[in-house]
Coordinates of C-alpha atoms and ligand atoms in Angstrom, one line a residue:
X1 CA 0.0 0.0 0.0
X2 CA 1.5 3.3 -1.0
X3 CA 1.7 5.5 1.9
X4 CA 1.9 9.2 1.2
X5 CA 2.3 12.1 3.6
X6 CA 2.2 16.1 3.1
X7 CA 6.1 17.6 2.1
X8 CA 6.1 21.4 3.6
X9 CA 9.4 21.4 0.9
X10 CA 7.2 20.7 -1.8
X11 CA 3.9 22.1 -0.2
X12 CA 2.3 18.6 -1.8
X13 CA 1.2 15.3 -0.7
X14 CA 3.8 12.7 -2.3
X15 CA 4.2 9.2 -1.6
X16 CA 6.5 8.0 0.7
X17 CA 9.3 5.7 0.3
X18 CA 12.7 5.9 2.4
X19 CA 16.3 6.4 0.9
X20 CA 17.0 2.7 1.8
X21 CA 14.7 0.2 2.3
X22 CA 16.1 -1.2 5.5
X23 CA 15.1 1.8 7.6
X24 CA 13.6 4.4 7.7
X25 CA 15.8 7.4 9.4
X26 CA 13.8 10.5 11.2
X27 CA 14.7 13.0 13.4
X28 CA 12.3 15.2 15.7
X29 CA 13.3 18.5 17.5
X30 CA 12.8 17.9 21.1
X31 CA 11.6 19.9 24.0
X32 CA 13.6 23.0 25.4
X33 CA 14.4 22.0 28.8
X34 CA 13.5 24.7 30.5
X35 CA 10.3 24.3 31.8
X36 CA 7.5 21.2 31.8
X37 CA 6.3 20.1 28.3
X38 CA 2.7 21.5 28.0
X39 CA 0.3 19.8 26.2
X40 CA 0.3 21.5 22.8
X41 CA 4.1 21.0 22.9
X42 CA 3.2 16.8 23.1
X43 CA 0.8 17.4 20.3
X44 CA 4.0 17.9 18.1
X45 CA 6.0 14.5 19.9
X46 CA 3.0 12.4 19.8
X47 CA 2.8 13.3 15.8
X48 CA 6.4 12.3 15.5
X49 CA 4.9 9.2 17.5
X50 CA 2.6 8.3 15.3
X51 CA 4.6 9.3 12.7
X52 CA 7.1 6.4 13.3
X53 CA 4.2 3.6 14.8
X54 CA 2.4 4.0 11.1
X55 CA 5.5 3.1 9.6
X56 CA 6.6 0.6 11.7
X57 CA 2.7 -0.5 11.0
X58 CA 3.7 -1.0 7.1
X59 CA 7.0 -3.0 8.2
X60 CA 9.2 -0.4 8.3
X61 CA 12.3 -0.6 10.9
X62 CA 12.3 3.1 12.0
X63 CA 15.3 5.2 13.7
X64 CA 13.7 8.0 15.6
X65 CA 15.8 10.6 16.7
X66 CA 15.2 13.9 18.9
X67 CA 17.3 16.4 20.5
X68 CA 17.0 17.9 24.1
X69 CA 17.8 21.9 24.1
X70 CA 19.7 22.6 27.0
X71 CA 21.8 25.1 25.7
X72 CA 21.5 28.3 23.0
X73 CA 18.0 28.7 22.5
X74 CA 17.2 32.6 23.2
X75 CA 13.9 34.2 24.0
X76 CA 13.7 35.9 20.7
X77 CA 14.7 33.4 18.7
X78 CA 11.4 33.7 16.1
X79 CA 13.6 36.1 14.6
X80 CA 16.3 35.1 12.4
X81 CA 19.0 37.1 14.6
X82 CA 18.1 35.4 17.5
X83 CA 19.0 37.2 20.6
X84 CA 17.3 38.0 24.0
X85 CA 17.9 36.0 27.0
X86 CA 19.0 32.6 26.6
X87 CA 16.1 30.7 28.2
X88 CA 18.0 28.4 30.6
X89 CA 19.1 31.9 32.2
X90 CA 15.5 33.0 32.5
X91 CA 14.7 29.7 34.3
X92 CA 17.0 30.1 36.6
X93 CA 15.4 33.3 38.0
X94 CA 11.5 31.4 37.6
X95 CA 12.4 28.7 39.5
X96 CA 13.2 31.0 42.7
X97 CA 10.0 32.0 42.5
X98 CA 8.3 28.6 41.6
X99 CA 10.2 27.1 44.4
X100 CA 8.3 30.2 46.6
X101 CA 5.3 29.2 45.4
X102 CA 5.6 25.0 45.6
X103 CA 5.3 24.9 42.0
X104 CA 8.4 23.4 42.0
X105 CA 9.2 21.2 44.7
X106 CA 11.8 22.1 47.3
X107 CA 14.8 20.3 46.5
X108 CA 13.6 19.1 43.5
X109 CA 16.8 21.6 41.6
X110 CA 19.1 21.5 43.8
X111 CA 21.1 24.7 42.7
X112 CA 18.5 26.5 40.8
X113 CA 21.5 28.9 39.6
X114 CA 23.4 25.5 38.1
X115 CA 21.8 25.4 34.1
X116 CA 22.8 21.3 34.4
X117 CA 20.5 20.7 37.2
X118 CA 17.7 22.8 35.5
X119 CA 18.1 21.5 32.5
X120 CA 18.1 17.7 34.2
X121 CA 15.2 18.1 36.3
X122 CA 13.4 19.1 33.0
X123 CA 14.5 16.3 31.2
X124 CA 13.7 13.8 33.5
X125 CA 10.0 15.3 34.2
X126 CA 9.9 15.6 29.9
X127 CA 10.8 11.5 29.5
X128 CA 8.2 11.0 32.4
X129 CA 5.5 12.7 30.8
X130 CA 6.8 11.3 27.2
X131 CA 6.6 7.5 28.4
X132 CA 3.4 8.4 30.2
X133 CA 2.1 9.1 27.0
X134 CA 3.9 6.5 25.1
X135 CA 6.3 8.0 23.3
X136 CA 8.0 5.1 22.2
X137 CA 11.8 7.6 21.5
X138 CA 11.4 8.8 25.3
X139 CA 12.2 4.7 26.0
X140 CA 15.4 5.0 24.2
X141 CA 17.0 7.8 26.5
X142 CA 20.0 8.4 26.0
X143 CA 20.8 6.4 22.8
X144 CA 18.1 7.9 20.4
X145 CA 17.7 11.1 23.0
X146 CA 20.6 13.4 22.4
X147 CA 21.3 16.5 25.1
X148 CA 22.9 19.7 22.9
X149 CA 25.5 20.2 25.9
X150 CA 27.1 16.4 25.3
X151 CA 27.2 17.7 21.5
X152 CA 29.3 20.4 21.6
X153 CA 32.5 18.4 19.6
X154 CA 30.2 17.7 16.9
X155 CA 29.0 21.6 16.7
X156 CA 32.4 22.8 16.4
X157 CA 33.2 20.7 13.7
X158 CA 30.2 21.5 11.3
X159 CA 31.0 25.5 12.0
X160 CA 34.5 24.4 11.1
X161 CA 33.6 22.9 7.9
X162 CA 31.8 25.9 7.1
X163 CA 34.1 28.2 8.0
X164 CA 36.5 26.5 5.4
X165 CA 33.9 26.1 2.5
X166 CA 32.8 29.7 2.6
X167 CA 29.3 29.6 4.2
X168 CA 30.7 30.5 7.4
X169 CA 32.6 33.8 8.6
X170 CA 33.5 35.4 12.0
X171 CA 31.8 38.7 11.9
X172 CA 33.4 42.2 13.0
X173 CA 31.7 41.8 16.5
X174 CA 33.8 38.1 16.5
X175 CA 30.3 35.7 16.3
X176 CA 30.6 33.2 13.6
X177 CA 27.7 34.0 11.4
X178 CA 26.3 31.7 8.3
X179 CA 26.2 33.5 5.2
X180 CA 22.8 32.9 3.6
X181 CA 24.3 34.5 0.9
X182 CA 26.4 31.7 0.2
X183 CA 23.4 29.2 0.2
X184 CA 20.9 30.0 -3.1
X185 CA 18.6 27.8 -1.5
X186 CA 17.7 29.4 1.9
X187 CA 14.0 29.8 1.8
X188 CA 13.0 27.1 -0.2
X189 CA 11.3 25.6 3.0
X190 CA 9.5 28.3 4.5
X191 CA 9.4 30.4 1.2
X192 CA 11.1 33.1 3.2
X193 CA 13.8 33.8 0.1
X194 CA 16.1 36.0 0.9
X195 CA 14.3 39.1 -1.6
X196 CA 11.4 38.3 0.3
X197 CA 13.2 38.8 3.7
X198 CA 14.7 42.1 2.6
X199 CA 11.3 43.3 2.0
X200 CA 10.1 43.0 5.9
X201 CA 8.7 39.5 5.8
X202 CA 6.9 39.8 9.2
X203 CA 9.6 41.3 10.9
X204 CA 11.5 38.3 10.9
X205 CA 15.1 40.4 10.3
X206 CA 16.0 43.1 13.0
X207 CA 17.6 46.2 12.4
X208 CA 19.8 45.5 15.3
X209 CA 23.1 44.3 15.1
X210 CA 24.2 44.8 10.8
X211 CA 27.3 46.0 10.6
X212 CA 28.7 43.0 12.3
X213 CA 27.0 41.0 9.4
X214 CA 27.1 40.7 5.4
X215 CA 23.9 40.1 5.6
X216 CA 21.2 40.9 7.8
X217 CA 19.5 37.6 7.8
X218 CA 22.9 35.7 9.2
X219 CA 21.9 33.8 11.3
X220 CA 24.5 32.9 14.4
X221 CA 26.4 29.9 14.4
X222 CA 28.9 30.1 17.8
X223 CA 28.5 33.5 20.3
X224 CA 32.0 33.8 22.1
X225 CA 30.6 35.3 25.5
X226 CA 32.6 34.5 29.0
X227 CA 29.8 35.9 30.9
X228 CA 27.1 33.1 29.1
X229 CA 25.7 30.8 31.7
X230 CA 26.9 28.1 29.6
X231 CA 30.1 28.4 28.1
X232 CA 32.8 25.9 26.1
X233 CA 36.3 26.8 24.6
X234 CA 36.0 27.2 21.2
X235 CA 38.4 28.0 18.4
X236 CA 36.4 31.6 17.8
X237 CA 36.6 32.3 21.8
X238 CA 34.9 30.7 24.4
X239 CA 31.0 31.0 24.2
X240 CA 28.3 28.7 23.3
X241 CA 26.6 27.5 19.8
X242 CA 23.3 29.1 18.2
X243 CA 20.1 27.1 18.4
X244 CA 19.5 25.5 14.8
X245 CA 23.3 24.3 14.5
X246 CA 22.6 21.4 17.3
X247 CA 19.7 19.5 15.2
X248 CA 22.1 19.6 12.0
X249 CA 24.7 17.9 14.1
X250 CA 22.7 15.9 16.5
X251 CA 20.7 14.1 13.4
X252 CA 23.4 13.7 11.3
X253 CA 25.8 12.2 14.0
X254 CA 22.8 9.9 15.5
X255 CA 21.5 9.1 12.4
X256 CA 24.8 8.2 10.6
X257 CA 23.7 9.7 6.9
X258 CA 24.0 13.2 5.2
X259 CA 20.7 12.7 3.9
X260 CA 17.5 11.3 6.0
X261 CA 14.2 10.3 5.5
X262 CA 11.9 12.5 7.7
X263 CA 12.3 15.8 9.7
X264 CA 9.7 16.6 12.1
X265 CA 8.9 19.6 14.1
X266 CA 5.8 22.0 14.9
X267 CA 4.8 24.6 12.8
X268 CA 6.4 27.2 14.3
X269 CA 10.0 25.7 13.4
X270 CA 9.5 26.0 9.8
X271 CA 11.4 29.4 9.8
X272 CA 14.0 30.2 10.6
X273 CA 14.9 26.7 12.5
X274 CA 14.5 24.1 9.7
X275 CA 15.2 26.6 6.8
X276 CA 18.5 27.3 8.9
X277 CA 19.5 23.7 9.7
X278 CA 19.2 22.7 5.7
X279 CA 21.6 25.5 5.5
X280 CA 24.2 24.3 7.9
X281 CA 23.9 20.4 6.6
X282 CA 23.9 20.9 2.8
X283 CA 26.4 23.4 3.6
X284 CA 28.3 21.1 5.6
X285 CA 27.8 18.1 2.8
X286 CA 27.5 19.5 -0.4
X287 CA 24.3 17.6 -0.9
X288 CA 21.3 19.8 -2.0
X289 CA 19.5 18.1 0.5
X290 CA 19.0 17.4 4.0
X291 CA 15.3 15.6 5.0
X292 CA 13.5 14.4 2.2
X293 CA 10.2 14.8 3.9
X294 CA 9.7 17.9 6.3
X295 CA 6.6 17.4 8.1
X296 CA 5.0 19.7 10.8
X297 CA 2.1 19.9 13.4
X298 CA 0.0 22.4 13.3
X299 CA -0.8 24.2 16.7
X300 CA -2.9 23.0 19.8
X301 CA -5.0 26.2 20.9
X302 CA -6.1 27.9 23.6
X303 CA -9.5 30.1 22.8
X304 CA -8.1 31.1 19.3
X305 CA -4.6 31.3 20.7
X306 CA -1.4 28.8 20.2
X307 CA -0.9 26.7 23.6
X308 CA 2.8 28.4 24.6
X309 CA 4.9 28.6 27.6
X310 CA 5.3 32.5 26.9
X311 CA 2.1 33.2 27.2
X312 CA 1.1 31.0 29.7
X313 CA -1.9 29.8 28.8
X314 CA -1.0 26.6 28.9
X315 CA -1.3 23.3 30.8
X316 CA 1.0 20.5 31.4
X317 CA 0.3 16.8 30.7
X318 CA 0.4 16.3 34.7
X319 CA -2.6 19.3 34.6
X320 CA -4.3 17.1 32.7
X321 CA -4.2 14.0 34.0
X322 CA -4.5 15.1 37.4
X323 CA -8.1 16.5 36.8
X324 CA -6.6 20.5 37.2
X325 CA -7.4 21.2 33.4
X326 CA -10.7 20.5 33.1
X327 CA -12.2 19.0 35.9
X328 CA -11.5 15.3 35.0
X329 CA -9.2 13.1 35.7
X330 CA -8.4 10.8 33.0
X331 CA -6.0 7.5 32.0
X332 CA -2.9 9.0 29.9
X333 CA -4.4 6.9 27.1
X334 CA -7.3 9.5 26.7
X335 CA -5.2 12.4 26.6
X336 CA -2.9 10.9 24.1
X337 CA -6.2 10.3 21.5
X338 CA -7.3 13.9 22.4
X339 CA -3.8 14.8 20.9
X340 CA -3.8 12.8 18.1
X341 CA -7.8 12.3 17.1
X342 CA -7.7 15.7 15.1
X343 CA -5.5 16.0 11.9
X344 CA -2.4 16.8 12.5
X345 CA -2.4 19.7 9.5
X346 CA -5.4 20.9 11.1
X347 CA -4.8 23.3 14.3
X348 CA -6.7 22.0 17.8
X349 CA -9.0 23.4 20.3
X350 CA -7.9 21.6 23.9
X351 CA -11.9 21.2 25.5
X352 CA -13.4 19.5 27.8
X353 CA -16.1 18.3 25.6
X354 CA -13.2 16.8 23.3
X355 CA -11.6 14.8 26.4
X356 CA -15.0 13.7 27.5
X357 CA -15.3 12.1 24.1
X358 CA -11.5 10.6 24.0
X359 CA -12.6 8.8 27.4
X360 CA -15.6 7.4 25.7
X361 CA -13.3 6.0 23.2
X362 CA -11.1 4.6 24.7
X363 CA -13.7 3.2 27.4
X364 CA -15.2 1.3 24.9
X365 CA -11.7 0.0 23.2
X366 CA -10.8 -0.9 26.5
X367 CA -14.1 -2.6 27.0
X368 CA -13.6 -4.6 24.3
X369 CA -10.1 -5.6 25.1
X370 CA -11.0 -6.9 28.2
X371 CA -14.2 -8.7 26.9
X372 CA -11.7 -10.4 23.9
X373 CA -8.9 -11.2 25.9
X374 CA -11.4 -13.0 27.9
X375 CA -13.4 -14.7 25.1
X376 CA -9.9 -15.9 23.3
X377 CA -7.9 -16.8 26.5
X378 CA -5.5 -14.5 25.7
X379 CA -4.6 -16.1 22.3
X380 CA -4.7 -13.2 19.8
X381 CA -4.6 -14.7 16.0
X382 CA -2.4 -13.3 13.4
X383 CA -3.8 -11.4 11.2
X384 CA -3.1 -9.0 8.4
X385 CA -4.2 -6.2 5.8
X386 CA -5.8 -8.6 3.9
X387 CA -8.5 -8.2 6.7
X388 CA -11.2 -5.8 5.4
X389 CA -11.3 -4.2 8.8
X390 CA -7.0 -3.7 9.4
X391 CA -7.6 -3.0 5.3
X392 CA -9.6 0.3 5.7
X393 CA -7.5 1.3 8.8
X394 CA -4.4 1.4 7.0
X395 CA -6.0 2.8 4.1
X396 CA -6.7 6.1 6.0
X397 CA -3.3 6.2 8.1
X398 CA -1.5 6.2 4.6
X399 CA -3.8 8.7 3.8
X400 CA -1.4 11.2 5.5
X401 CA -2.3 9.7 8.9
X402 CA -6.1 10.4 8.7
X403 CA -6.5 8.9 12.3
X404 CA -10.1 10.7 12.6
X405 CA -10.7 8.0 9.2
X406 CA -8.9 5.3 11.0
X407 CA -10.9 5.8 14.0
X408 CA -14.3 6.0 11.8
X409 CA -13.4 2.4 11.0
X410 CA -12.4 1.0 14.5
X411 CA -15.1 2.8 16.5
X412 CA -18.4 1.2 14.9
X413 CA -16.2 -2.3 14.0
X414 CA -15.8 -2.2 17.9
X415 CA -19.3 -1.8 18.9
X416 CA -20.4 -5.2 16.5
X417 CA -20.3 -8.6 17.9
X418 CA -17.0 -10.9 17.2
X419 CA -17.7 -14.2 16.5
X420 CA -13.7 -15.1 16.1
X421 CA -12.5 -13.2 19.6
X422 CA -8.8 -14.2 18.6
X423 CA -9.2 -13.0 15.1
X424 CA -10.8 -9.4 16.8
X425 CA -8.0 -9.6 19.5
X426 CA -5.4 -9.7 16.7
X427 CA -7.0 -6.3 15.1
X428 CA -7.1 -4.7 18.6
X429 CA -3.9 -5.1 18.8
X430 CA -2.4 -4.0 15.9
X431 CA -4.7 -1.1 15.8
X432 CA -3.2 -0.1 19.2
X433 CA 0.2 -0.5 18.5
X434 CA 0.0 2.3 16.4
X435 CA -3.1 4.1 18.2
X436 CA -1.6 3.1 21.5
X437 CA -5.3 3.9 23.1
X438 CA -6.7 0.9 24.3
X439 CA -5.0 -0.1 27.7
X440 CA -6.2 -2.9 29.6
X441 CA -8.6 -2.6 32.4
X442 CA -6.3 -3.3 35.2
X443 CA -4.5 -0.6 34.2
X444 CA -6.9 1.7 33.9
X445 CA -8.3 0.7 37.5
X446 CA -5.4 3.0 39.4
X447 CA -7.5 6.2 38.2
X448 CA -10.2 7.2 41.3
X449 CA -13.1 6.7 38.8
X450 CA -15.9 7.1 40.9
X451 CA -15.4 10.0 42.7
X452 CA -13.7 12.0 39.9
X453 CA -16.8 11.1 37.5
X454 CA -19.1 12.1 39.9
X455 CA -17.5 15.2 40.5
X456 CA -16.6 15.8 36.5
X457 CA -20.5 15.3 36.5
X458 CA -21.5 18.0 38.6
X459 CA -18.9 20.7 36.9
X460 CA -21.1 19.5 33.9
X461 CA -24.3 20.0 35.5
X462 CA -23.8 23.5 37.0
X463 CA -22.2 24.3 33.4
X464 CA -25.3 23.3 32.0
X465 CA -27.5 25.4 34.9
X466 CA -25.4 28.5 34.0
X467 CA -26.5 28.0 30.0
X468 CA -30.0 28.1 31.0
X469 CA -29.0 30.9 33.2
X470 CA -30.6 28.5 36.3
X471 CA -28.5 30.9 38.7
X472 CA -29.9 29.2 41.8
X473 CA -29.4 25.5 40.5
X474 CA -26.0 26.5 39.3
X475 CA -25.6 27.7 43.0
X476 CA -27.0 24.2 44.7
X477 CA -24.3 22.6 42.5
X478 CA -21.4 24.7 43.1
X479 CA -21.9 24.3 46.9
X480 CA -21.7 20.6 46.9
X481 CA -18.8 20.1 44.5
X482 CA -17.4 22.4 47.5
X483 CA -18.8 20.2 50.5
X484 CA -16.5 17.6 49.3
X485 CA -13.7 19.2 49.6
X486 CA -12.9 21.0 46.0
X487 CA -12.6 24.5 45.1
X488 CA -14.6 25.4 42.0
X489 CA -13.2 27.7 39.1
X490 CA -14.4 28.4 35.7
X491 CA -12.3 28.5 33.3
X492 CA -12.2 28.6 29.5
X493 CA -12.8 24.7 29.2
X494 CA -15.7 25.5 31.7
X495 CA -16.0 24.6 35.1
X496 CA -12.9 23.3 37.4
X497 CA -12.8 21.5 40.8
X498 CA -10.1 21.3 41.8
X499 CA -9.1 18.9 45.1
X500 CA -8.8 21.3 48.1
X501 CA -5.3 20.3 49.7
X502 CA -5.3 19.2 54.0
Ligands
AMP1 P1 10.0 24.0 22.6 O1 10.1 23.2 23.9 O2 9.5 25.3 22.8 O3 11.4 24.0 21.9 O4 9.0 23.2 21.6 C1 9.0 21.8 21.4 C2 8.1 21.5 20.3 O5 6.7 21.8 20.5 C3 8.4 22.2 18.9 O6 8.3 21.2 17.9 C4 7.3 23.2 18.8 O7 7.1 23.5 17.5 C5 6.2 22.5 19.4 N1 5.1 23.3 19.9 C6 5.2 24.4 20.7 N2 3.9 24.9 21.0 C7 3.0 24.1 20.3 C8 1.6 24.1 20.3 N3 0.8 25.0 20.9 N4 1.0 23.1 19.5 C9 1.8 22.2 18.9 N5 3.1 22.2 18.9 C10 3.7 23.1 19.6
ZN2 ZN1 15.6 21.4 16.0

């Protein structure tokens, strides 16, 4: 079955197929480790997730790849010229006050002033959430889970390289700059051609900073600073790397080939991090390309707005799961089909409603699990795509991973009565490896069903009293969510309880 997925380099669906047949090589930018994941930022990793479970679905052996940022990604980095604060800096004057304020635990970064221990702490709460979710890459930490700070070698290198090939210069202000100049192709990604960037393309070049440059969308490839709260010696001074040059080093090096198969990232990447890192790696190899397949996530938002740290509007995947989001305390399973039910091209409204109806989803998979594994004694029977039912599902995940088609196929199949429960077990479960949404009932047992419901149903109730404008209902309801120890907020997924601490 021909699998095809959208290109942003060609702005066009094509069909897939990998450079060599024995693997398929894919590399994902990773979180900035400065702060908790929210959930719009595992909208993007769980993409990359099913990314990789659809083609391992088709028989492909996939190497996944992704990068943690620990070091050189500034606050205003949007821009081409980067600059700003470097963001582990900012953290480390956040997590005073989060520490104040319990957010983050006591102890929990030792020295918040030491950038290793932020960035660690971050890490470690990132692969937490990432397995929680089933991420299969956050299982293959450290191998396939690269941190920039252990790459800094590998960074030098590639700016040395194009230093000697003339792509590279050390600018009057000493920062090693890439000449887009030098590189006809910078904008072919984002369409952000260098004419087009001259002419004010959304601000995206500051005025700041020119005379150091040939060209004022250089982008910076090593900063010598002493005073940098991260610093290395470097042949240009010692200072620390810019922010795109770390993915150009970190896939290549991981990956083992100048050329790979899939590049994945969220929207926002698209310029100027991806159009700089095809830069640096042609550059680097002389080869006109660098992914074959660019593929990005459009944004999870918040009342019309993207999910982001910086505005903080956002929730975390512990927020969620813990019931503080929206009321509801759910199995990570429910949450992960909330992130991946709508099209990935498509941007997402996080709701209530929409959790409510991952649960009843994933209820009803899980339902059926238990009621197979039960009927089959466990014995699940092979089965393939010549099965009409696998058929149609992997008809719409080729379809550039139309899951809401996949799940049009699975939802109603599930409902019907299986007279072969080994032959139904074996679709289960090659539907979930990829969908990875139907756990088994033990495991969903650990969540505190009964009370959480009940209370989920009241924040629904007095939601519905406020519609109708039933004031004084809305007030009976509010005042026994509260009885039971919750406090009650509204928020823009409606109404909240949230469990009043001893
Ligand atoms: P960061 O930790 O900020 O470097 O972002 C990690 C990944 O999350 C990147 O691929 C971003 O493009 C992606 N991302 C950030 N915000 C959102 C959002 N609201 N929805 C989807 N992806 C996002
Ligand atoms: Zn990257």
């Amino acid at each position: 079955m021909e699998i095809r997925f959208y290109n942003t380099l060609s702005n066009s669906t094509e069909v897939f197929q990998p450079v060599n047949s024995d693997c398929v090589r894919m590399y994902s930018c990773g979180p900035t480790v400065y702060d908790f994941a929210h959930i719009g930022n595992f909208r993007s990793f769980l993409f990359a997730d099913l990314i990789r479970r659809t083609l391992e679905f088709f028989g492909y052996k996939v190497h996944h790849v992704m990068n943690i940022t620990d070091v050189g990604h500034m606050t205003d980095d949007a821009n081409a010229d980067g600059g700003g604060e470097d963001k582990m800096q900012a953290a480390a004057r956040r997590i005073k006050e989060d520490k104040k304020s319990g957010k983050v635990p006591e102890g929990a970064v030792g020295n918040p002033d030491d950038p290793y221990q932020i960035a660690q702490y971050y890490t470690d709460a990132f692969l937490s959430d990432a397995r929680t979710l089933g991420v299969k890459v956050a299982f293959e930490y450290p191998d396939n889970i690269l941190h920039a700070t252990k790459n800094i070698d590998v960074m030098q290198e590639m700016i040395a390289t194009l230093i000697s090939n003339g792509h590279a210069y050390v600018g009057a202000d000493g920062v090693v700059y890439y000449s887009v100049e030098s590189f006809p192709a910078y904008g072919s990604l984002s369409g952000n051609t260098l004419d087009r960037l001259l002419t004010g393309a959304g601000g995206r070049i500051s005025e700041e900073n020119q005379s150091n440059k040939r060209h004022p969308a250089d982008f910076m490839l090593w900063k010598p600073d002493k005073t940098h709260i991260m610093k290395w010696d470097s042949p240009w001074g010692a200072g620390y790397p810019g922010w795109h040059i770390e993915c150009s080093c970190m896939a290549r090096k991981r990956l083992g080939r100048d050329v790979i198969d899939i590049h994945t990232g969220g929207e926002d990447l698209i310029f100027p991090h991806h159009e700089c890192e095809i830069a640096q790696t042609c550059g680097a190899t002389g080869q006109d390309t660098f992914a074959r397949f660019w593929m990005h996530a459009r944004f999870l938002m918040v009342e019309g707005e993207k999910m982001s740290k910086s505005k903080g509007n956002f929730w975390t995947v512990r927020d969620v799961l813990e019931g503080r989001a929206t009321g509801i305390k759910v199995h990570p399973a429910v949450l992960r089909l909330e992130l991946i039910k709508s099209h990935y091209r498509a941007n997402m409204n996080f709701t209530k409603k929409g959790l409510q109806d991952s649960a009843g989803i994933v209820r009803r998979l899980t339902d059926l699990r238990t009621r197979l594994e039960a009927d089959s004694g466990g014995k699940a029977q092979p089965v393939d795509l010549s099965h009409p039912i696998l058929k149609q599902f992997a008809e719409a995940l080729a379809d550039d991973l139309n899951v809401a088609g996949a799940l049009g196929v699975i939802v109603p199949w599930a409902a019907e009565s299986h007279s072969d429960a080994g032959v139904a077990l074996g679709i289960l479960n090659k539907v979930n490896d990829v969908l990875a949404v139907a756990p088994l009932a033990s495991e969903t047992a650990t969540i505190d069903d009964g009370e959480a419901s009940r209370i989920q149903a009241l924040c629904t109730q007095m939601d519905d009293a406020r519609t109708r404008k039933d004031w004084a209902t809305a007030d009976g309801i509010r005042k026994e969510i509260q009885a039971a120890g919750y406090d009650v907020k509204t928020s823009p997924q409606g109404t909240i309880a949230e469990k009043r601490l001893a």
